[in-house]
mmCIF file of C-alpha atoms and ligand atoms in Angstrom:
data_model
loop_
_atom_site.group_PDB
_atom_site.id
_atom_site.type_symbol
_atom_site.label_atom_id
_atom_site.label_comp_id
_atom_site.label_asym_id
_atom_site.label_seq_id
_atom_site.Cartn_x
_atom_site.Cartn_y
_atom_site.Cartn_z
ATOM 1 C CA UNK A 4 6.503 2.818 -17.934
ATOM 2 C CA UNK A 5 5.475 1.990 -14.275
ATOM 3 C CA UNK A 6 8.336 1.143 -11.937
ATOM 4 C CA UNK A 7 7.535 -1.789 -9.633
ATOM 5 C CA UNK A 8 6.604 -0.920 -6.119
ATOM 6 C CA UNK A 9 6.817 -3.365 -3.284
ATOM 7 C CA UNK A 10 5.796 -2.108 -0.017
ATOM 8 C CA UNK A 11 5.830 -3.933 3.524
ATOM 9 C CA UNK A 12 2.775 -3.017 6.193
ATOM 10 C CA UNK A 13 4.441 -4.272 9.192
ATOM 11 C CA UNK A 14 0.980 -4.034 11.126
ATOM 12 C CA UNK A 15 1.415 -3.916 14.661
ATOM 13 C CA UNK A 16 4.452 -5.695 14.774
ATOM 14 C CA UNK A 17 8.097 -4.534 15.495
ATOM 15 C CA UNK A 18 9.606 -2.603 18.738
ATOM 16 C CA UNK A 19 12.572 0.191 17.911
ATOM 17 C CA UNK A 20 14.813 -2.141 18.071
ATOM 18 C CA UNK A 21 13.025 -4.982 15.892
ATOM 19 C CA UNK A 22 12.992 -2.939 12.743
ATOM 20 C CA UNK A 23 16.708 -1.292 13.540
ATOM 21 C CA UNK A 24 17.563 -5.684 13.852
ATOM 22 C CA UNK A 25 15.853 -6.172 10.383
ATOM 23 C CA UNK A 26 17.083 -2.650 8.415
ATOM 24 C CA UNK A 27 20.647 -3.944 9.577
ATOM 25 C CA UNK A 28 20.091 -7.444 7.248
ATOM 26 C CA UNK A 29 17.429 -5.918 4.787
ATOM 27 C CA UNK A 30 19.799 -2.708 3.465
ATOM 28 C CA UNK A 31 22.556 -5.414 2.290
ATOM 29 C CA UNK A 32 20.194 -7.789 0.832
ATOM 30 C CA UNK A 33 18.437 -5.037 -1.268
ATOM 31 C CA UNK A 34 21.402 -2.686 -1.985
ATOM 32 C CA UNK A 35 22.004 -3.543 -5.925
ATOM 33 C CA UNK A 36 18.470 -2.855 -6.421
ATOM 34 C CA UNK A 37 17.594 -0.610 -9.086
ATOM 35 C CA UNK A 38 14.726 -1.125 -10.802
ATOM 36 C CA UNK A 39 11.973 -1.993 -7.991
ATOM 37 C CA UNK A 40 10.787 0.527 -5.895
ATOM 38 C CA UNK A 41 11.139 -0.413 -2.131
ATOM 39 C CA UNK A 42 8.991 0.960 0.483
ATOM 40 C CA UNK A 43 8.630 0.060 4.649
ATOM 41 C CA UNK A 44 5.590 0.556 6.326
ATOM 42 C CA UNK A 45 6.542 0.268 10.406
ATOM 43 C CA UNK A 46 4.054 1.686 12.893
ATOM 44 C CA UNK A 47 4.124 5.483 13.939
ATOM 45 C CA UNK A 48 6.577 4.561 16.739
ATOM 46 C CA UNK A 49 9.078 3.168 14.877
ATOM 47 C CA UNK A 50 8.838 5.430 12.060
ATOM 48 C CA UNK A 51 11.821 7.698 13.053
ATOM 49 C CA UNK A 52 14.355 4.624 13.742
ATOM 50 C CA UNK A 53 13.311 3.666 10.010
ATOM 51 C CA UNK A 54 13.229 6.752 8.522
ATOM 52 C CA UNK A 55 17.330 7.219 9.998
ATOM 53 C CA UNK A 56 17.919 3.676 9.101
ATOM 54 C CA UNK A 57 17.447 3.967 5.832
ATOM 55 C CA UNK A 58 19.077 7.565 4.667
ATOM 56 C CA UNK A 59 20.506 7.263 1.547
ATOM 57 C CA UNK A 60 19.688 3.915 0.292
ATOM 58 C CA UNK A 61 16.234 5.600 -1.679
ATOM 59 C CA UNK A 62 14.173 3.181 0.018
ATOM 60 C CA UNK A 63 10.508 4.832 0.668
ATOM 61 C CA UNK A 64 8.916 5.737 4.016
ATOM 62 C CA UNK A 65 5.084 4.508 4.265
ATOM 63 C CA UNK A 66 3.279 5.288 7.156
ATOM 64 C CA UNK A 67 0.264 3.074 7.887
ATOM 65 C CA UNK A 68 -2.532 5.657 9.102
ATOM 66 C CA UNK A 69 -2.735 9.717 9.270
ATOM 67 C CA UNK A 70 -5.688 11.607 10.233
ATOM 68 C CA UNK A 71 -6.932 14.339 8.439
ATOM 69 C CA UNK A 72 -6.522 17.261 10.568
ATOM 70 C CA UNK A 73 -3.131 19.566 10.771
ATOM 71 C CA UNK A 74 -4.184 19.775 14.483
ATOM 72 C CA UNK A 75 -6.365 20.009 17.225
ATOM 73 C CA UNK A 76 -8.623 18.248 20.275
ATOM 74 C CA UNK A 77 -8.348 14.914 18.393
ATOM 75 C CA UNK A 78 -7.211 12.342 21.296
ATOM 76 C CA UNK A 79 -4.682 9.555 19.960
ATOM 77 C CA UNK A 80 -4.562 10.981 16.062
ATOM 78 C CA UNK A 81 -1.353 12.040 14.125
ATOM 79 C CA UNK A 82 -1.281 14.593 11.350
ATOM 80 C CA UNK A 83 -0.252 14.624 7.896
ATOM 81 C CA UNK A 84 2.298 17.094 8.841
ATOM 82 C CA UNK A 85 3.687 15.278 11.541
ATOM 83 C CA UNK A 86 4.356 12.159 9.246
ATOM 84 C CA UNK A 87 5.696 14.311 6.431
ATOM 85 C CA UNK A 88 8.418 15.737 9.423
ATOM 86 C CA UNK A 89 9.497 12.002 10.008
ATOM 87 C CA UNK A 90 10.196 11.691 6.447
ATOM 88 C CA UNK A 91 7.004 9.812 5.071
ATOM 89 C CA UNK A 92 6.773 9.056 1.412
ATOM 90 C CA UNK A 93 3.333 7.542 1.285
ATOM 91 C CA UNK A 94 0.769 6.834 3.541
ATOM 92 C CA UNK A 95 -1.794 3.795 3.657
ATOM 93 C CA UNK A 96 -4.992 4.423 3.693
ATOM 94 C CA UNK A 97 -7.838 3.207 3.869
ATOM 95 C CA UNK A 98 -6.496 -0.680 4.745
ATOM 96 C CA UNK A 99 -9.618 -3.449 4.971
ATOM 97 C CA UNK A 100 -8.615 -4.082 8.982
ATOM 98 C CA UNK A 101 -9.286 0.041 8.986
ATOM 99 C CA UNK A 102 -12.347 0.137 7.576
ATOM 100 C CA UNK A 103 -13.162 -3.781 9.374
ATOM 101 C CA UNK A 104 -12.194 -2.788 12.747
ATOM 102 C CA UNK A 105 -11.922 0.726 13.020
ATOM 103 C CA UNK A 106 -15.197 1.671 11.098
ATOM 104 C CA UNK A 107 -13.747 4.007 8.576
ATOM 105 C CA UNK A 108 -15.540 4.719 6.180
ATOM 106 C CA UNK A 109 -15.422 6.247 2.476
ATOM 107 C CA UNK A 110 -15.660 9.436 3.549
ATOM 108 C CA UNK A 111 -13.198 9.514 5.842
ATOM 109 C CA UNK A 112 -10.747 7.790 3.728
ATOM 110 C CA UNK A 113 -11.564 10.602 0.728
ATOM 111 C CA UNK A 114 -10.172 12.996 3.246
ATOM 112 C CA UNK A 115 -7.346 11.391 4.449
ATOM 113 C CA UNK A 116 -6.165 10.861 0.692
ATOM 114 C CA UNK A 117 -6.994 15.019 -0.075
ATOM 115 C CA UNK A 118 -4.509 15.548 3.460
ATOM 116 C CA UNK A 119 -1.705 13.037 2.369
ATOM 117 C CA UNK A 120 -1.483 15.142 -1.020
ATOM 118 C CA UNK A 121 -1.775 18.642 0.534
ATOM 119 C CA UNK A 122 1.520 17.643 2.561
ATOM 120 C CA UNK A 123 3.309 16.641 -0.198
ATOM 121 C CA UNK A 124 2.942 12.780 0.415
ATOM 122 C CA UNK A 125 1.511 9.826 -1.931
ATOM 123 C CA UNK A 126 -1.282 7.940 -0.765
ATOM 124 C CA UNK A 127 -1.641 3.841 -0.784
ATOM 125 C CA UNK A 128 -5.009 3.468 -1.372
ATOM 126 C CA UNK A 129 -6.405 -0.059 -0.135
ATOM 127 C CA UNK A 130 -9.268 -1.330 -1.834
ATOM 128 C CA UNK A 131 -10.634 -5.082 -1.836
ATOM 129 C CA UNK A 132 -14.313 -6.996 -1.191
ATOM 130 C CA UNK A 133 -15.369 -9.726 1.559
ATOM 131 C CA UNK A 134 -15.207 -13.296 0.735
ATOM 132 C CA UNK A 135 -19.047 -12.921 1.398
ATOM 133 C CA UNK A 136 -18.947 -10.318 -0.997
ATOM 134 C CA UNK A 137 -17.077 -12.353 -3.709
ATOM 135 C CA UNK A 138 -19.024 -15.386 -3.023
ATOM 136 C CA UNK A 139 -22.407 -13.188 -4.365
ATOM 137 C CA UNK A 140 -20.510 -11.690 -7.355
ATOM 138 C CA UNK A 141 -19.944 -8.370 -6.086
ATOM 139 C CA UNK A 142 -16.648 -8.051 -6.499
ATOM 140 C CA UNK A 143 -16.828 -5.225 -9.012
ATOM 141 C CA UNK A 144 -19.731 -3.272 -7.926
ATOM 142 C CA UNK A 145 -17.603 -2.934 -4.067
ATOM 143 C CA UNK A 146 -14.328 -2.386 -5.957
ATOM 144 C CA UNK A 147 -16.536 0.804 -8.224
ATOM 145 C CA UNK A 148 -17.993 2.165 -5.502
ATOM 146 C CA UNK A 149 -14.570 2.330 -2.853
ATOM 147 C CA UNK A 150 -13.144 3.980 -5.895
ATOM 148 C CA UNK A 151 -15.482 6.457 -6.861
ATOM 149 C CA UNK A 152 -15.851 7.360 -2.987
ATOM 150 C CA UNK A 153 -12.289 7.260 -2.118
ATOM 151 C CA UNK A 154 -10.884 9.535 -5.558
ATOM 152 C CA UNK A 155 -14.014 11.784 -5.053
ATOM 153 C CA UNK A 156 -12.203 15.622 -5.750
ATOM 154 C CA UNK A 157 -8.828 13.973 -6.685
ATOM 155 C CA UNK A 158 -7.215 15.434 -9.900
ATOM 156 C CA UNK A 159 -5.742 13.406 -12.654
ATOM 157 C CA UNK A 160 -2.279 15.254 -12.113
ATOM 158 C CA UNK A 161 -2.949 13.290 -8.045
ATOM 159 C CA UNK A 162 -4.277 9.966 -9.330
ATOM 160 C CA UNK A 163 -1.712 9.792 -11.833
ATOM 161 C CA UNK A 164 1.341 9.869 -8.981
ATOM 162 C CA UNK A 165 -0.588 7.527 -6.336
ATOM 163 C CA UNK A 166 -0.684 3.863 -5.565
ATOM 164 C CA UNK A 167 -3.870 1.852 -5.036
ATOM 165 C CA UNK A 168 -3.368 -1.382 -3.441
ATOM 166 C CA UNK A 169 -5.944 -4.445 -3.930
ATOM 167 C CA UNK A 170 -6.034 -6.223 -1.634
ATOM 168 C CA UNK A 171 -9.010 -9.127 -1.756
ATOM 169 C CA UNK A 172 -10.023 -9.353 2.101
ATOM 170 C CA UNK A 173 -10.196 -12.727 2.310
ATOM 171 C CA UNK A 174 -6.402 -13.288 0.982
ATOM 172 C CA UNK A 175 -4.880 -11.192 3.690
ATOM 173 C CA UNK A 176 -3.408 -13.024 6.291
ATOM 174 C CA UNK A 177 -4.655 -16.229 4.794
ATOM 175 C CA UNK A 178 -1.735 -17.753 3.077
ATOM 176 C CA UNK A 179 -3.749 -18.157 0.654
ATOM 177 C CA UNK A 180 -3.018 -15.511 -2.118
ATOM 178 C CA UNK A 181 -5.530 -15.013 -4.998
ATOM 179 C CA UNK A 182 -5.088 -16.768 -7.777
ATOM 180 C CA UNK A 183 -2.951 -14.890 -10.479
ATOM 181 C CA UNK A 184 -6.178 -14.197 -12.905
ATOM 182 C CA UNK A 185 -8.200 -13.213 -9.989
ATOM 183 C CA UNK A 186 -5.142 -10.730 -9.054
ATOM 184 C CA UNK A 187 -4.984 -9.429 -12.640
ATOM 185 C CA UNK A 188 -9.138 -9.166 -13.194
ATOM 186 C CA UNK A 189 -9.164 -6.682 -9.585
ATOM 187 C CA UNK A 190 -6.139 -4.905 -10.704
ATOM 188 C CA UNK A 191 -7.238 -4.346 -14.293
ATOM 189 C CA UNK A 192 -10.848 -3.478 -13.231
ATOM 190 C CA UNK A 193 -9.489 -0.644 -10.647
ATOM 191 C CA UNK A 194 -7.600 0.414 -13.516
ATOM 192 C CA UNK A 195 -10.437 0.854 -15.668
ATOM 193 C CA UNK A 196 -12.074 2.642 -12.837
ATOM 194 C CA UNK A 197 -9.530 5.274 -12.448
ATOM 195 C CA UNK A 198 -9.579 6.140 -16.076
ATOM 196 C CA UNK A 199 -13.401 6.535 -16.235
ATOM 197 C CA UNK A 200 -13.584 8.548 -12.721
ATOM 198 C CA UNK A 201 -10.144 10.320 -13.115
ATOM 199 C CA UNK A 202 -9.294 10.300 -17.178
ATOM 200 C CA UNK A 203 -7.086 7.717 -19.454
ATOM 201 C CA UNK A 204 -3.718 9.622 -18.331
ATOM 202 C CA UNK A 205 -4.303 9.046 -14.547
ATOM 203 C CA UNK A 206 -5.668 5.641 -15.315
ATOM 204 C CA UNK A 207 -2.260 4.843 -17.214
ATOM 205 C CA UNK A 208 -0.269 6.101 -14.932
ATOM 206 C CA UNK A 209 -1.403 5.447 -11.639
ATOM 207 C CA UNK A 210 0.708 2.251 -10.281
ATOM 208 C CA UNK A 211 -1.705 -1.342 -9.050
ATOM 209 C CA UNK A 212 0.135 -3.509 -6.484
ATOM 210 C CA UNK A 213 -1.494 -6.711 -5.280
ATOM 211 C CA UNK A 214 -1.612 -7.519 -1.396
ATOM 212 C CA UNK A 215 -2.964 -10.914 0.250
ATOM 213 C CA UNK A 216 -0.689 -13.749 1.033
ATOM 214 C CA UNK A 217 2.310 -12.236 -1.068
ATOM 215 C CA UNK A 218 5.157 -14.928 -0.729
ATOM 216 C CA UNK A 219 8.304 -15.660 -2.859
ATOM 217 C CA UNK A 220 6.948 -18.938 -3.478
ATOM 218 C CA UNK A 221 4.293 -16.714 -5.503
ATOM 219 C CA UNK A 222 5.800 -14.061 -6.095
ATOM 220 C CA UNK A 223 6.998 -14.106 -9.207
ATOM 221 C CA UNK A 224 3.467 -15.285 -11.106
ATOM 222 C CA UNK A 225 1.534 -12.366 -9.336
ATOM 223 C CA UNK A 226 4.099 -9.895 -10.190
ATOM 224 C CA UNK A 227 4.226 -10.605 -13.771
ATOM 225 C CA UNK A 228 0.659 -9.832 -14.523
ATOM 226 C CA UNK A 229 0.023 -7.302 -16.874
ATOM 227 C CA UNK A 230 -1.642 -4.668 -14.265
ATOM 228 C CA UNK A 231 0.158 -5.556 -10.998
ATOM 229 C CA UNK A 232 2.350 -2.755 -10.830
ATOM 230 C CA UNK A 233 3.995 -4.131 -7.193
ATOM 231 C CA UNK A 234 2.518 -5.591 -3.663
ATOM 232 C CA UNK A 235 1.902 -4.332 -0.724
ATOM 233 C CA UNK A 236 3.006 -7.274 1.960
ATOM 234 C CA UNK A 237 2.122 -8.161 5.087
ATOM 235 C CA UNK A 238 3.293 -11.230 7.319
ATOM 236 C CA UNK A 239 6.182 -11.859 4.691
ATOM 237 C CA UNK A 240 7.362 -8.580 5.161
ATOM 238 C CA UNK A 241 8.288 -8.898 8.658
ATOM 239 C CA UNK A 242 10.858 -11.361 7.818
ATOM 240 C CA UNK A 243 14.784 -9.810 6.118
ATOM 241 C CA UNK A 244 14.879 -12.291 3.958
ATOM 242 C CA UNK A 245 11.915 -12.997 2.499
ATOM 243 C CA UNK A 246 10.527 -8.971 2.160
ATOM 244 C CA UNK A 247 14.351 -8.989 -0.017
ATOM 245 C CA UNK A 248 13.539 -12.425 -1.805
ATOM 246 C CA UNK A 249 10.040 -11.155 -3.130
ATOM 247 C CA UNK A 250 12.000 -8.086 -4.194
ATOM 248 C CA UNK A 251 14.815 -9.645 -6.187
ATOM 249 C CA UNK A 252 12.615 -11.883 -7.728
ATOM 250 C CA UNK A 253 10.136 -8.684 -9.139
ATOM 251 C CA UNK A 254 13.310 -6.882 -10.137
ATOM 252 C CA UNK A 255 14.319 -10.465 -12.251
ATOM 253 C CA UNK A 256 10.789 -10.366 -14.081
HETATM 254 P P1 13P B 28 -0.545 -10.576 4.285
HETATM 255 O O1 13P B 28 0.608 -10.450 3.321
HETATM 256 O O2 13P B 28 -0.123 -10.984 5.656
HETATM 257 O O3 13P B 28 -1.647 -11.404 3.717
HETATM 258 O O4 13P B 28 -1.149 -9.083 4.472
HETATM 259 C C1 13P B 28 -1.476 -8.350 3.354
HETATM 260 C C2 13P B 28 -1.853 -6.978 3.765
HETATM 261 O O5 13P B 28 -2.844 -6.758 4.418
HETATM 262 C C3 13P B 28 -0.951 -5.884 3.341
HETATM 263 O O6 13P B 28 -1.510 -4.647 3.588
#
Protein backbone atom coordinates (compact mmCIF):
# COMPACT_ATOMS: atom_id res chain seq x y z
CA UNK A 1 0.00 0.00 0.00
CA UNK A 2 1.49 3.44 -1.05
CA UNK A 3 0.69 6.33 1.28
CA UNK A 4 -0.18 9.53 -0.60
CA UNK A 5 2.51 12.11 -0.81
CA UNK A 6 1.83 15.72 -1.54
CA UNK A 7 4.76 17.90 -1.67
CA UNK A 8 4.96 21.84 -2.22
CA UNK A 9 8.20 23.32 -4.36
CA UNK A 10 7.91 26.78 -3.24
CA UNK A 11 10.46 27.85 -6.10
CA UNK A 12 12.00 30.99 -5.43
CA UNK A 13 9.38 32.35 -3.51
CA UNK A 14 9.06 33.04 0.31
CA UNK A 15 11.42 35.30 2.73
CA UNK A 16 11.95 33.80 6.57
CA UNK A 17 9.26 35.32 7.54
CA UNK A 18 6.80 34.36 4.53
CA UNK A 19 6.95 30.67 5.21
CA UNK A 20 7.02 31.24 9.31
CA UNK A 21 3.38 33.58 8.12
CA UNK A 22 2.13 30.46 6.15
CA UNK A 23 3.43 27.36 8.70
CA UNK A 24 1.45 29.52 11.37
CA UNK A 25 -2.12 28.91 9.16
CA UNK A 26 -0.93 25.64 7.31
CA UNK A 27 -0.06 23.44 10.77
CA UNK A 28 -3.88 24.02 11.94
CA UNK A 29 -5.39 23.41 8.67
CA UNK A 30 -3.48 20.06 8.20
CA UNK A 31 -3.24 18.86 11.86
CA UNK A 32 -5.99 15.85 11.75
CA UNK A 33 -4.18 14.55 8.88
CA UNK A 34 -3.29 11.07 8.93
CA UNK A 35 -3.26 9.33 6.03
CA UNK A 36 -1.47 11.77 3.37
CA UNK A 37 1.96 12.32 3.58
CA UNK A 38 2.82 16.12 3.72
CA UNK A 39 6.01 17.49 2.59
CA UNK A 40 7.39 21.51 2.13
CA UNK A 41 9.85 22.30 -0.24
CA UNK A 42 11.11 26.19 0.74
CA UNK A 43 14.42 27.37 -0.68
CA UNK A 44 17.83 26.64 1.16
CA UNK A 45 17.36 29.90 3.11
CA UNK A 46 14.35 29.26 4.60
CA UNK A 47 14.91 25.74 5.21
CA UNK A 48 15.87 26.08 8.95
CA UNK A 49 12.72 28.44 9.88
CA UNK A 50 10.69 25.40 8.27
CA UNK A 51 12.44 22.72 9.49
CA UNK A 52 11.74 24.46 13.45
CA UNK A 53 8.32 25.31 12.33
CA UNK A 54 7.23 22.22 11.82
CA UNK A 55 8.80 19.86 14.81
CA UNK A 56 6.51 17.46 15.75
CA UNK A 57 3.68 17.70 13.44
CA UNK A 58 5.54 14.67 10.98
CA UNK A 59 5.32 16.92 8.17
CA UNK A 60 8.47 16.19 5.69
CA UNK A 61 11.40 18.50 4.89
CA UNK A 62 12.19 18.66 0.94
CA UNK A 63 14.90 20.59 -0.13
CA UNK A 64 14.79 21.74 -3.76
CA UNK A 65 18.56 21.24 -5.01
CA UNK A 66 21.88 19.57 -3.36
CA UNK A 67 25.05 19.13 -5.09
CA UNK A 68 26.87 16.15 -5.09
CA UNK A 69 29.96 16.81 -3.27
CA UNK A 70 30.40 16.50 0.80
CA UNK A 71 32.73 19.53 0.19
CA UNK A 72 35.11 21.51 -1.46
CA UNK A 73 36.11 24.63 -4.07
CA UNK A 74 32.53 24.47 -5.44
CA UNK A 75 31.39 28.35 -5.39
CA UNK A 76 27.52 28.79 -4.47
CA UNK A 77 26.78 24.74 -3.98
CA UNK A 78 25.34 23.06 -0.77
CA UNK A 79 26.02 19.49 0.25
CA UNK A 80 24.00 16.59 0.96
CA UNK A 81 25.28 16.73 4.40
CA UNK A 82 24.52 20.14 5.00
CA UNK A 83 20.75 19.59 4.05
CA UNK A 84 20.55 16.36 6.03
CA UNK A 85 21.89 18.80 9.29
CA UNK A 86 18.80 21.13 8.61
CA UNK A 87 16.61 18.23 8.86
CA UNK A 88 15.87 17.34 5.09
CA UNK A 89 13.69 14.40 4.30
CA UNK A 90 13.91 14.42 0.55
CA UNK A 91 15.50 16.32 -1.91
CA UNK A 92 14.27 17.36 -5.55
CA UNK A 93 16.14 16.62 -8.11
CA UNK A 94 16.49 16.86 -11.18
CA UNK A 95 13.30 19.56 -11.67
CA UNK A 96 12.57 20.49 -15.68
CA UNK A 97 13.51 24.47 -14.81
CA UNK A 98 17.01 22.55 -13.56
CA UNK A 99 17.73 20.78 -16.34
CA UNK A 100 15.86 23.97 -18.70
CA UNK A 101 17.78 26.67 -17.18
CA UNK A 102 20.52 25.41 -15.34
CA UNK A 103 21.76 22.78 -17.96
CA UNK A 104 21.80 19.75 -15.79
CA UNK A 105 22.01 17.03 -17.22
CA UNK A 106 21.43 13.10 -16.67
CA UNK A 107 24.51 12.61 -15.39
CA UNK A 108 24.58 14.99 -13.01
CA UNK A 109 21.22 14.27 -11.73
CA UNK A 110 22.37 10.25 -11.40
CA UNK A 111 24.81 11.64 -8.92
CA UNK A 112 22.91 13.85 -7.04
CA UNK A 113 20.26 10.95 -6.47
CA UNK A 114 23.49 8.31 -5.39
CA UNK A 115 24.48 11.59 -2.71
CA UNK A 116 20.83 12.17 -1.41
CA UNK A 117 20.81 8.28 -0.49
CA UNK A 118 24.37 8.07 0.92
CA UNK A 119 23.13 10.82 3.55
CA UNK A 120 20.32 9.10 4.51
CA UNK A 121 17.75 11.28 2.49
CA UNK A 122 14.98 10.28 -0.26
CA UNK A 123 15.24 11.71 -3.52
CA UNK A 124 12.19 13.44 -5.68
CA UNK A 125 13.06 12.56 -8.89
CA UNK A 126 11.48 14.98 -11.63
CA UNK A 127 10.93 13.59 -14.87
CA UNK A 128 8.59 15.03 -17.77
CA UNK A 129 8.96 15.86 -21.86
CA UNK A 130 8.56 19.33 -23.85
CA UNK A 131 5.33 20.20 -25.36
CA UNK A 132 7.56 20.02 -28.57
CA UNK A 133 8.44 16.77 -27.47
CA UNK A 134 4.80 15.56 -26.89
CA UNK A 135 3.59 17.20 -29.94
CA UNK A 136 6.12 14.52 -32.06
CA UNK A 137 5.09 11.51 -29.89
CA UNK A 138 8.02 11.26 -27.82
CA UNK A 139 6.68 11.27 -24.76
CA UNK A 140 7.79 7.78 -23.82
CA UNK A 141 11.05 7.42 -25.46
CA UNK A 142 12.19 11.02 -23.16
CA UNK A 143 10.35 9.62 -20.12
CA UNK A 144 12.72 5.86 -20.81
CA UNK A 145 15.66 7.44 -21.32
CA UNK A 146 15.56 10.25 -18.02
CA UNK A 147 14.83 7.06 -16.21
CA UNK A 148 17.30 4.75 -17.24
CA UNK A 149 19.95 7.72 -16.91
CA UNK A 150 18.76 9.09 -13.73
CA UNK A 151 18.34 5.27 -11.68
CA UNK A 152 21.66 4.23 -13.43
CA UNK A 153 23.55 2.21 -10.14
CA UNK A 154 20.40 2.64 -7.93
CA UNK A 155 19.37 -0.60 -6.05
CA UNK A 156 15.89 -1.91 -5.82
CA UNK A 157 16.10 -1.70 -1.87
CA UNK A 158 16.74 2.66 -3.08
CA UNK A 159 14.12 2.77 -5.84
CA UNK A 160 11.74 1.04 -3.80
CA UNK A 161 11.82 4.01 -0.85
CA UNK A 162 12.04 7.07 -3.45
CA UNK A 163 9.59 9.35 -5.13
CA UNK A 164 9.63 10.21 -8.84
CA UNK A 165 7.63 13.12 -9.74
CA UNK A 166 6.12 13.63 -13.44
CA UNK A 167 5.84 16.43 -14.17
CA UNK A 168 4.79 17.13 -18.13
CA UNK A 169 6.83 20.48 -18.88
CA UNK A 170 4.37 22.13 -20.53
CA UNK A 171 1.71 21.79 -17.49
CA UNK A 172 3.94 23.50 -15.02
CA UNK A 173 3.09 26.84 -14.36
CA UNK A 174 0.44 26.73 -17.00
CA UNK A 175 -2.78 26.34 -15.20
CA UNK A 176 -3.36 24.06 -17.33
CA UNK A 177 -2.89 20.56 -15.67
CA UNK A 178 -2.77 17.40 -17.88
CA UNK A 179 -5.61 15.78 -18.45
CA UNK A 180 -6.31 12.90 -15.88
CA UNK A 181 -5.52 9.95 -18.61
CA UNK A 182 -2.54 11.78 -19.78
CA UNK A 183 -1.48 11.99 -15.88
CA UNK A 184 -2.19 8.27 -15.39
CA UNK A 185 -0.48 7.02 -19.01
CA UNK A 186 3.13 9.11 -17.68
CA UNK A 187 2.71 7.81 -14.26
CA UNK A 188 1.95 4.22 -15.22
CA UNK A 189 4.66 4.21 -17.98
CA UNK A 190 7.48 5.46 -15.33
CA UNK A 191 6.17 2.76 -13.36
CA UNK A 192 6.72 0.22 -15.83
CA UNK A 193 10.12 1.68 -16.31
CA UNK A 194 11.27 1.26 -12.83
CA UNK A 195 10.28 -2.34 -12.72
CA UNK A 196 12.14 -3.25 -15.97
CA UNK A 197 15.41 -1.06 -15.00
CA UNK A 198 15.14 -1.65 -11.16
CA UNK A 199 12.89 -5.10 -10.68
CA UNK A 200 8.89 -5.63 -10.02
CA UNK A 201 9.46 -4.94 -6.09
CA UNK A 202 11.01 -1.44 -6.62
CA UNK A 203 8.58 -0.83 -9.41
CA UNK A 204 5.64 -1.63 -6.86
CA UNK A 205 6.82 0.15 -4.37
CA UNK A 206 8.32 3.17 -5.46
CA UNK A 207 5.56 6.11 -4.92
CA UNK A 208 4.36 8.40 -8.60
CA UNK A 209 3.08 11.91 -7.77
CA UNK A 210 1.84 14.13 -10.58
CA UNK A 211 3.06 17.90 -10.79
CA UNK A 212 1.75 20.64 -13.41
CA UNK A 213 -1.06 22.94 -12.60
CA UNK A 214 -2.13 20.88 -9.39
CA UNK A 215 -5.28 22.81 -8.03
CA UNK A 216 -8.17 21.74 -5.70
CA UNK A 217 -10.43 22.43 -8.42
CA UNK A 218 -8.51 19.24 -9.92
CA UNK A 219 -7.36 17.79 -7.42
CA UNK A 220 -9.34 15.24 -6.58
CA UNK A 221 -9.63 13.53 -10.38
CA UNK A 222 -5.72 13.51 -10.68
CA UNK A 223 -5.29 12.07 -7.34
CA UNK A 224 -7.55 9.23 -7.78
CA UNK A 225 -5.78 7.67 -10.66
CA UNK A 226 -4.63 4.38 -10.25
CA UNK A 227 -0.66 5.26 -10.38
CA UNK A 228 -0.61 8.82 -8.96
CA UNK A 229 0.72 8.08 -5.74
CA UNK A 230 0.63 12.16 -4.65
CA UNK A 231 1.75 15.69 -6.39
CA UNK A 232 4.35 17.64 -6.18
CA UNK A 233 2.84 21.48 -6.34
CA UNK A 234 3.97 24.50 -7.32
CA UNK A 235 2.12 28.01 -7.51
CA UNK A 236 -0.82 26.41 -5.39
CA UNK A 237 1.45 25.57 -2.84
CA UNK A 238 2.42 28.95 -1.93
CA UNK A 239 -0.97 29.69 -0.79
CA UNK A 240 -2.22 28.12 3.29
CA UNK A 241 -5.19 27.32 2.12
CA UNK A 242 -5.15 25.87 -0.93
CA UNK A 243 -1.59 23.59 -0.39
CA UNK A 244 -4.24 22.27 2.87
CA UNK A 245 -7.39 22.07 0.49
CA UNK A 246 -5.53 19.79 -2.15
CA UNK A 247 -4.47 17.81 0.91
CA UNK A 248 -7.80 17.17 2.59
CA UNK A 249 -9.32 16.45 -0.48
CA UNK A 250 -6.43 13.41 -1.35
CA UNK A 251 -6.83 12.23 2.23
CA UNK A 252 -11.03 12.09 1.38
CA UNK A 253 -10.30 9.88 -1.84
P1 LIG B 1 2.85 24.44 -10.84
O1 LIG B 1 2.02 23.71 -9.82
O2 LIG B 1 2.99 25.90 -10.56
O3 LIG B 1 2.42 24.13 -12.23
O4 LIG B 1 4.36 23.85 -10.69
C1 LIG B 1 4.55 22.49 -10.73
C2 LIG B 1 5.97 22.19 -10.42
O5 LIG B 1 6.86 22.51 -11.17
C3 LIG B 1 6.24 21.47 -9.16
O6 LIG B 1 7.55 21.06 -9.08
Amino acid sequence: MRKPFIASNWKLHKTKEEAREFLNSFREKVKYVSDVEIGLGPTFTSLGTVSDGIEGTGIKLCAQNVYFEDEGAFTGEVSPEMLSELGTDYVIVGHSERRQIFGEEDRTINKKIHAVFEHGMKPILCIGETEKQRASGETESVLKSQLKNDLDGVTSHQAGKMVIAYEPIWAIGTGESASPEDAQAGCKFARDQVKKIVGNEAGENVRLQYGGSIKPHNAEVLMSQPDIDGGLVGSASLDPESFADIITITEEL
